[in-house]
CSV table of N, CA and C in Angstrom, one decimal:
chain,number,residue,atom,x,y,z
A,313,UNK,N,0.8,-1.2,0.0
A,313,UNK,CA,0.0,0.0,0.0
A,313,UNK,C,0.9,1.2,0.0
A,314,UNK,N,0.4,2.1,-0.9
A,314,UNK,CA,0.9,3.7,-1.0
A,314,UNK,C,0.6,4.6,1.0
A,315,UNK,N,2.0,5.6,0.8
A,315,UNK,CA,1.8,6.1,2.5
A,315,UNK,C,1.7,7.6,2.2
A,316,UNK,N,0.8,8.0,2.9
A,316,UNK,CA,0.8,9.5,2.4
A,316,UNK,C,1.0,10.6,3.6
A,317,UNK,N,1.8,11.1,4.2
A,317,UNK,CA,2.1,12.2,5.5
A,317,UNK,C,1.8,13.9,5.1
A,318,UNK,N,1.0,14.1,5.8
A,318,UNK,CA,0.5,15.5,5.6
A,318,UNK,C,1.5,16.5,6.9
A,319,UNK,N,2.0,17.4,6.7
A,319,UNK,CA,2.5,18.2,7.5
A,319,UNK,C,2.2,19.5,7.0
A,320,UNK,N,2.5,20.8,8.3
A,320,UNK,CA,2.4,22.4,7.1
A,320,UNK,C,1.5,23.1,8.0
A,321,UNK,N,0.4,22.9,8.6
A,321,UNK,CA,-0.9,23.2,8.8
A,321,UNK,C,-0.5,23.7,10.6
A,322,UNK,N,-1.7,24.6,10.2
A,322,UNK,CA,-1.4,25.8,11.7
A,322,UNK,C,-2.7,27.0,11.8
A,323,UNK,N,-2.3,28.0,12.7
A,323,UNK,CA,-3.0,29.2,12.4
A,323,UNK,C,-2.6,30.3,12.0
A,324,UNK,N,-3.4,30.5,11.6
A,324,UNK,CA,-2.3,32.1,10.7
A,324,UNK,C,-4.0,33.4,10.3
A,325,UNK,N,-4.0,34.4,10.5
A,325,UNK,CA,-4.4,35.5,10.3
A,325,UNK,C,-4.5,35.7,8.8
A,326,UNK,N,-5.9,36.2,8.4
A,326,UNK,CA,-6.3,36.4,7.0
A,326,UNK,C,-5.4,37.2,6.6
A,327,UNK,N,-5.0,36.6,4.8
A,327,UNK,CA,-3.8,37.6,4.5
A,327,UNK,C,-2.7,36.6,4.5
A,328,UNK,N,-2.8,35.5,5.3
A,328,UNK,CA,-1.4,35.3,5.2
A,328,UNK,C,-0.8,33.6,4.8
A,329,UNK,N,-0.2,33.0,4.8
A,329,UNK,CA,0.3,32.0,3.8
A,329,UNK,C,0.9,30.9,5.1
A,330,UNK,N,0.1,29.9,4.3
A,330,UNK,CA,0.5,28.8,4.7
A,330,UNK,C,1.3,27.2,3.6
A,331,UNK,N,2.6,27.0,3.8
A,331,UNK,CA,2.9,25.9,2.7
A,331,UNK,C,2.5,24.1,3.3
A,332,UNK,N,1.5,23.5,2.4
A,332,UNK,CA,1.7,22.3,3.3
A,332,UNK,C,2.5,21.5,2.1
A,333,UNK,N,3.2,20.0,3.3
A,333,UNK,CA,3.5,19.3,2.6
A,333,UNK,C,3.0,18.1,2.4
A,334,UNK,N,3.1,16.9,1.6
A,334,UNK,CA,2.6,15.4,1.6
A,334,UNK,C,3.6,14.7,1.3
A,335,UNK,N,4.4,14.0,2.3
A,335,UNK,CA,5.5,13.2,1.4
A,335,UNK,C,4.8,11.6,1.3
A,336,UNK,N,4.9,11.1,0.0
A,336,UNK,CA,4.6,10.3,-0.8
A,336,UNK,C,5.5,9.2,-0.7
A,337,UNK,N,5.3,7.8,-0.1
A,337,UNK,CA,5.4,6.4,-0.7
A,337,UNK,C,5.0,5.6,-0.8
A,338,UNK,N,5.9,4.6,-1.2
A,338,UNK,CA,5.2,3.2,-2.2
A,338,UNK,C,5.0,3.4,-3.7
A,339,UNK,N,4.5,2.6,-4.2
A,339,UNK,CA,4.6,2.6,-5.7
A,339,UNK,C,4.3,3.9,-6.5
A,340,UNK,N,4.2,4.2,-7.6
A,340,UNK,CA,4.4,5.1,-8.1
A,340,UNK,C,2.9,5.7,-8.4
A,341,UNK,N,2.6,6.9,-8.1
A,341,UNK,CA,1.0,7.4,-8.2
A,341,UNK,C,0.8,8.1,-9.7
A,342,UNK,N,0.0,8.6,-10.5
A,342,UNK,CA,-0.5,9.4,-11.4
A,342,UNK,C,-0.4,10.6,-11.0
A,343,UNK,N,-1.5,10.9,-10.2
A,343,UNK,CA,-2.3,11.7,-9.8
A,343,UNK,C,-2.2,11.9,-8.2
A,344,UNK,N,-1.7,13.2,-7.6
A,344,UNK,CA,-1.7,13.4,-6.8
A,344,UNK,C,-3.0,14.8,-6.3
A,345,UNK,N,-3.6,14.8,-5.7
A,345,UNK,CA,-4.4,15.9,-5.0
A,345,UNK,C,-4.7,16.0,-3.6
A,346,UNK,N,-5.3,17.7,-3.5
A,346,UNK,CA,-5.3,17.9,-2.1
A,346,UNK,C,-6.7,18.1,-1.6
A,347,UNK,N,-7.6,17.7,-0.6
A,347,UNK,CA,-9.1,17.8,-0.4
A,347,UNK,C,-8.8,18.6,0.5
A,348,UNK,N,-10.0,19.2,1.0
A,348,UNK,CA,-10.2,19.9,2.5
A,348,UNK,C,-11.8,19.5,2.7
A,349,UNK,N,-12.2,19.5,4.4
A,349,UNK,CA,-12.8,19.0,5.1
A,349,UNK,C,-13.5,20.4,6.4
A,350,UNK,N,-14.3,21.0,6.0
A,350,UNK,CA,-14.4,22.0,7.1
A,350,UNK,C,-15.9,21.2,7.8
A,351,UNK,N,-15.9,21.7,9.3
A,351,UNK,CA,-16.9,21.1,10.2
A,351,UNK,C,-18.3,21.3,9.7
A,352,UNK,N,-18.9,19.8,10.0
A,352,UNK,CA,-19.9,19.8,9.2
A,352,UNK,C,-20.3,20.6,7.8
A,353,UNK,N,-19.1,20.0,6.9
A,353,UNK,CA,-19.3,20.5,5.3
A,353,UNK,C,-19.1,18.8,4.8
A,354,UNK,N,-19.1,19.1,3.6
A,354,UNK,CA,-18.6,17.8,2.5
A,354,UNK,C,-17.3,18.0,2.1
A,355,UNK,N,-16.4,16.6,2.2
A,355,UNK,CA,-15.0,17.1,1.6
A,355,UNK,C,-15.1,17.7,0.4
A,356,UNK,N,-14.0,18.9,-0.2
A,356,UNK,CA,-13.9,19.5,-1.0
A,356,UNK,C,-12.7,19.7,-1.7
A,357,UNK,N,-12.4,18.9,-3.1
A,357,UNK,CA,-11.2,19.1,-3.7
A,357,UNK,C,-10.9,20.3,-3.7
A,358,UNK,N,-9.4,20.9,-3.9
A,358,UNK,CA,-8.6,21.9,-3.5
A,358,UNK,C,-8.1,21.9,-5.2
A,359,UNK,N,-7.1,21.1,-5.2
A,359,UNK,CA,-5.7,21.4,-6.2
A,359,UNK,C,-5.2,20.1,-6.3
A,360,UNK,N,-5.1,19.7,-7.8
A,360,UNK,CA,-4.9,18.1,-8.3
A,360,UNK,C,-3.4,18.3,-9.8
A,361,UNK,N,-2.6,17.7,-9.1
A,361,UNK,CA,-1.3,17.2,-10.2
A,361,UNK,C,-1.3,15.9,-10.7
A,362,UNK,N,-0.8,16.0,-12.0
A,362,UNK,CA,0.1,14.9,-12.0
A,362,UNK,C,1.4,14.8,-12.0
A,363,UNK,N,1.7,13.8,-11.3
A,363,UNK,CA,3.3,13.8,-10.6
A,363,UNK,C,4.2,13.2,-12.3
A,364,UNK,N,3.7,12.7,-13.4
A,364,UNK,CA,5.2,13.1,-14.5
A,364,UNK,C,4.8,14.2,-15.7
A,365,UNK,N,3.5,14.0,-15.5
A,365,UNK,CA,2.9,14.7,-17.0
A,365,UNK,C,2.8,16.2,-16.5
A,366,UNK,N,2.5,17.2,-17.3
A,366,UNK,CA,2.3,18.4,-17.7
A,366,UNK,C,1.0,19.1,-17.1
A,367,UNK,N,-0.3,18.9,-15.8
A,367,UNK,CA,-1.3,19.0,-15.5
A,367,UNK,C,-1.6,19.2,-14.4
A,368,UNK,N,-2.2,20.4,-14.5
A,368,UNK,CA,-2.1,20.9,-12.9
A,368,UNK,C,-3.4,21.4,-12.5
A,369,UNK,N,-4.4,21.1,-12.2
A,369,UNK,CA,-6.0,22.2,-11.9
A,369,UNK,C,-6.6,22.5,-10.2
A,370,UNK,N,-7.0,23.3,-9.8
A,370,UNK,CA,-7.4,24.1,-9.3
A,370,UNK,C,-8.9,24.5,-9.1
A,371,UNK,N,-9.8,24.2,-8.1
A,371,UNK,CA,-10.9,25.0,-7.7
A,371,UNK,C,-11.0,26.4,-8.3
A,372,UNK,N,-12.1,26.7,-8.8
A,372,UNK,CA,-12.1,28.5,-8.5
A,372,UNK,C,-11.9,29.0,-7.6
A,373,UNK,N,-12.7,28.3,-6.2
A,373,UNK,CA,-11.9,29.5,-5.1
A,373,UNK,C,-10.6,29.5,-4.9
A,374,UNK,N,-9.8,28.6,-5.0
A,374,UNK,CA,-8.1,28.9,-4.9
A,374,UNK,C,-7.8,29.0,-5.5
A,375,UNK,N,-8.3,29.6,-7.3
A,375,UNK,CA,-7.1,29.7,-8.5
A,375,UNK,C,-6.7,31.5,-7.9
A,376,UNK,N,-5.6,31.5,-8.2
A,376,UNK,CA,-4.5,33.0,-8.1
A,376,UNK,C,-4.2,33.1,-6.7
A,377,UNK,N,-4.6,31.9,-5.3
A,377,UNK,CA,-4.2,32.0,-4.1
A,377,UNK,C,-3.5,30.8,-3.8
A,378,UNK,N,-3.6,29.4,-4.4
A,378,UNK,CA,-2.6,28.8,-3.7
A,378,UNK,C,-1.8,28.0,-5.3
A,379,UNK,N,-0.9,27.3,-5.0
A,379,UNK,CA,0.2,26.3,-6.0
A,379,UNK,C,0.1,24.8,-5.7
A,380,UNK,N,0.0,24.0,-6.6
A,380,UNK,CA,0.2,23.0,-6.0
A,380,UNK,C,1.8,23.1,-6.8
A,381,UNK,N,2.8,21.9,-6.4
A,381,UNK,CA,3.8,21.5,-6.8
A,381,UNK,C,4.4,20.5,-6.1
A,382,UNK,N,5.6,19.9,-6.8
A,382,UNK,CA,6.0,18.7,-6.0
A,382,UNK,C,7.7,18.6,-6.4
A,383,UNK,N,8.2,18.2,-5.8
A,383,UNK,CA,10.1,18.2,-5.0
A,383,UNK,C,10.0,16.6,-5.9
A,384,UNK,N,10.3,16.2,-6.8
A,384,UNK,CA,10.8,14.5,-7.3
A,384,UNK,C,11.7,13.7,-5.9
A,385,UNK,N,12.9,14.8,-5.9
A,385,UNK,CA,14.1,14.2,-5.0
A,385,UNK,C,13.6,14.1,-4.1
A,386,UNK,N,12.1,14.4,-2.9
A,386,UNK,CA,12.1,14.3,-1.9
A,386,UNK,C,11.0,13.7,-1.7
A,387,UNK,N,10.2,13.5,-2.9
A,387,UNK,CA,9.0,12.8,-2.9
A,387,UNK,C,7.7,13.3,-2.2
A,388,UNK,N,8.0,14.4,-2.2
A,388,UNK,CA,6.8,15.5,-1.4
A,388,UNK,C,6.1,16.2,-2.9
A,389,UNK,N,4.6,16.3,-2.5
A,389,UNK,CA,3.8,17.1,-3.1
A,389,UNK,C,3.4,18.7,-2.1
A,390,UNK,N,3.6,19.9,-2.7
A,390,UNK,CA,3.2,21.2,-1.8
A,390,UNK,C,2.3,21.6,-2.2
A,391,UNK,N,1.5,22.1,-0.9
A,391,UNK,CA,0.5,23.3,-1.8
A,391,UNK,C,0.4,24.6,-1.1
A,392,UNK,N,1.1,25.6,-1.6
A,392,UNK,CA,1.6,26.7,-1.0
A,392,UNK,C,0.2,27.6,-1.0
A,393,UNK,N,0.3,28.1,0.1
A,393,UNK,CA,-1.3,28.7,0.2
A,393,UNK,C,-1.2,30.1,0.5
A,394,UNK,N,-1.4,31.0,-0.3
A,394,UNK,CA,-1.7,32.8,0.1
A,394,UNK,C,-2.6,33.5,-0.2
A,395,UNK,N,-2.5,34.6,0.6
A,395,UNK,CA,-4.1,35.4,0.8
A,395,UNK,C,-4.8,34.3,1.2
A,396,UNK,N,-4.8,33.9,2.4
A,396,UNK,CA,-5.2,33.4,3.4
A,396,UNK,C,-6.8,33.7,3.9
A,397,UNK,N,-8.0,33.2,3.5
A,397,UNK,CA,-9.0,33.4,4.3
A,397,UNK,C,-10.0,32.7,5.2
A,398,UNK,N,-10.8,33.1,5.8
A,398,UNK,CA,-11.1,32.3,7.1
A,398,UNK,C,-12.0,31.0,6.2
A,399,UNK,N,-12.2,31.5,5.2
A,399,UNK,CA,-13.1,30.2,4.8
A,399,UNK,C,-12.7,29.4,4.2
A,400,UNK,N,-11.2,29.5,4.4
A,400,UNK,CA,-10.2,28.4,3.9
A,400,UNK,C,-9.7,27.4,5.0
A,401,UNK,N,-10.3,27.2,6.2
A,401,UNK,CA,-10.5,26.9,7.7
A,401,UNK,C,-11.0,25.7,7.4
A,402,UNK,N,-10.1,24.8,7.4
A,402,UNK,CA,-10.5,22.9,6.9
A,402,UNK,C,-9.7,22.2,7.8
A,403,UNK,N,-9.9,20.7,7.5
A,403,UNK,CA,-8.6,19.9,7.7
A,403,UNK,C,-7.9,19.3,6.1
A,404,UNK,N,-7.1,19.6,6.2
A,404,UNK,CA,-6.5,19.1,4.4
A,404,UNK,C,-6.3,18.1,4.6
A,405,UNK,N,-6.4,17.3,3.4
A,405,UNK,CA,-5.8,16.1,3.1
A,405,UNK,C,-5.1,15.9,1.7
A,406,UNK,N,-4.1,15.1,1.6
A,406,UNK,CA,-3.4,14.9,0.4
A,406,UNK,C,-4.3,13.5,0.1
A,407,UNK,N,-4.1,12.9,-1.2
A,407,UNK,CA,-4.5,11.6,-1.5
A,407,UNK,C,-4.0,11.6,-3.5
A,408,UNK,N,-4.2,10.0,-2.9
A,408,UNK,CA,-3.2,9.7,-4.8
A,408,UNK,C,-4.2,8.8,-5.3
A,409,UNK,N,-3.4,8.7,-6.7
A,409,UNK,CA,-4.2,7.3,-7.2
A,409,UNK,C,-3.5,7.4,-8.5
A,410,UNK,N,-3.5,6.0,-8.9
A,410,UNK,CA,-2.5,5.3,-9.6
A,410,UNK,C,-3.4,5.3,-11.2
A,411,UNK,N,-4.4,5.7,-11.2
A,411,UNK,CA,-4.8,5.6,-12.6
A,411,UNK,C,-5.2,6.8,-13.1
A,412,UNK,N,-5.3,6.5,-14.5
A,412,UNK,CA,-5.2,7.8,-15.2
A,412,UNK,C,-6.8,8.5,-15.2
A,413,UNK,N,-6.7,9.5,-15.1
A,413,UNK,CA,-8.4,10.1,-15.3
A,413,UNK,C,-8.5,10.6,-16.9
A,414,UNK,N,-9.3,10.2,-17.3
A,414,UNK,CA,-9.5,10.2,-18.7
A,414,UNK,C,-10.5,11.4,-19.2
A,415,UNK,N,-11.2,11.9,-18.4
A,415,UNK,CA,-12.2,12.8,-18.2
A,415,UNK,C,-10.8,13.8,-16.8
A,416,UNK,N,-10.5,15.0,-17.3
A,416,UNK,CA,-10.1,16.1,-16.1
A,416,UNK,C,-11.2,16.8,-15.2
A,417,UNK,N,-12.5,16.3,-15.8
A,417,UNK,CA,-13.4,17.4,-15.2
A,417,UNK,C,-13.5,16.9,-13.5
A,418,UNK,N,-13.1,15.3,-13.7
A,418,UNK,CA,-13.9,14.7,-12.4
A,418,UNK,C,-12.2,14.5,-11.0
A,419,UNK,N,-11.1,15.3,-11.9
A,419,UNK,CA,-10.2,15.0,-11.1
A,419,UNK,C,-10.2,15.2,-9.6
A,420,UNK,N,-11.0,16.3,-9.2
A,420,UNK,CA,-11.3,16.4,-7.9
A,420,UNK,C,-12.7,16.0,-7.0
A,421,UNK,N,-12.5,14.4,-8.0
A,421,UNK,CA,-13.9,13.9,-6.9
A,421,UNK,C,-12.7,12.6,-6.0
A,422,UNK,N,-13.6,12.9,-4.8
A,422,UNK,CA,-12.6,12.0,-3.7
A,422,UNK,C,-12.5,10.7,-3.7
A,423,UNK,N,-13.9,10.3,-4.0
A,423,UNK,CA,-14.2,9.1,-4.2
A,423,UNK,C,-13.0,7.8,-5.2
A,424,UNK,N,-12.6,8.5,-6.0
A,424,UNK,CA,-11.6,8.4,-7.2
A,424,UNK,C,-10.3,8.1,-6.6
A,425,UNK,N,-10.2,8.6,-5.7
A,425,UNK,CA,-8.9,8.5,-5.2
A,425,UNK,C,-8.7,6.9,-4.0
A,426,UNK,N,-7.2,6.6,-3.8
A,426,UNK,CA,-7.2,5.1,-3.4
A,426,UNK,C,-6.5,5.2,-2.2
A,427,UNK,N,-5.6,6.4,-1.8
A,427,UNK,CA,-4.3,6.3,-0.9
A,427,UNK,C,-5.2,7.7,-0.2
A,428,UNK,N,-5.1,8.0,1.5
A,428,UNK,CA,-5.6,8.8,1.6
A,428,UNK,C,-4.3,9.0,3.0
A,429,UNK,N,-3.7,10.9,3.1
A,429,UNK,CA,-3.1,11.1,4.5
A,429,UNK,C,-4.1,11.0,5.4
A,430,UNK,N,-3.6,11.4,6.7
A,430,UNK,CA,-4.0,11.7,8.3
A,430,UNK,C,-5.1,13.4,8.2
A,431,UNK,N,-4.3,14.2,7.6
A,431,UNK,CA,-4.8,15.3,7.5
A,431,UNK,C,-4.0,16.2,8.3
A,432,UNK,N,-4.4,17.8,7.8
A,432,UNK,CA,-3.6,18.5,8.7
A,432,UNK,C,-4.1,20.0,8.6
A,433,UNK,N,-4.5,20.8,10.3
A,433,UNK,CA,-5.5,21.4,10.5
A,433,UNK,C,-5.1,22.9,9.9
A,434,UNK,N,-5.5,23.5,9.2
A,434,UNK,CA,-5.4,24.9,8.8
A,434,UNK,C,-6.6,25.8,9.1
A,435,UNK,N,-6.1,26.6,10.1
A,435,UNK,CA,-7.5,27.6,10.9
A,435,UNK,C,-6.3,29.2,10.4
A,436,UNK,N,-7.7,29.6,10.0
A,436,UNK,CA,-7.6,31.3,9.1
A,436,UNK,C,-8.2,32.1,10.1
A,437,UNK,N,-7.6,33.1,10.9
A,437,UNK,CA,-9.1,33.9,11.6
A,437,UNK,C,-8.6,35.2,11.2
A,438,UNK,N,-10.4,35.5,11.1
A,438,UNK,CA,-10.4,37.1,10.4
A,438,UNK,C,-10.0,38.1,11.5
């Protein structure tokens, strides 16, 4: 089985940035993405790579505030997070999956996904 570690996550004041990381092992993944979980909501895709190919997509609420990207040599996926706002107050999760999505539109359904982290808490206060 694939291992996935979430670190990064804290509090921080609207406005301001937070980087998490996911270091990644076991076999080799496709598709790497980040969910978030706020209290009593439904998980909600964030930001989805793939770790060799050319593809990278993004929610509207976080397109021009956060990055995903990923370190090969260290086997970490990032998702650097700015302009920081309270309604970005989740628990993240990274999660992978080994096959190709053929359809982009559904890249951020969770369900899709096989390997899932622990999670890691990011609280925004206005």
């Amino acid at each position: 089985q694939g291992q996935l570690v979430e670190s990064g996550g804290g509090s921080v004041q609207a406005g301001g940035s937070l980087r998490l990381s996911c270091e990644v092992s076991g076999y080799t993944h496709s598709y790497v993405a980040w969910f978030r979980q706020a209290p009593g909501k439904e998980r909600e895709g964030v930001a989805a790579m793939h770790t060799a190919a050319d593809f990278i997509y993004y929610t509207d609420s976080v397109k021009g505030r956060f990055t995903i990207s990923q370190d090969n040599a260290k086997n970490t996926v990032y998702l650097q997070m700015d302009s920081l706002k309270p309604e970005d107050t989740a628990m993240y999760y990274c999660a992978a999956r080994p096959c190709a999505f053929y359809d982009t539109r559904v890249v951020l359904t969770n369900r899709l996904y096989s390997y899932w982290g622990q999670g890691t808490q990011v609280t925004v206060s206005s």
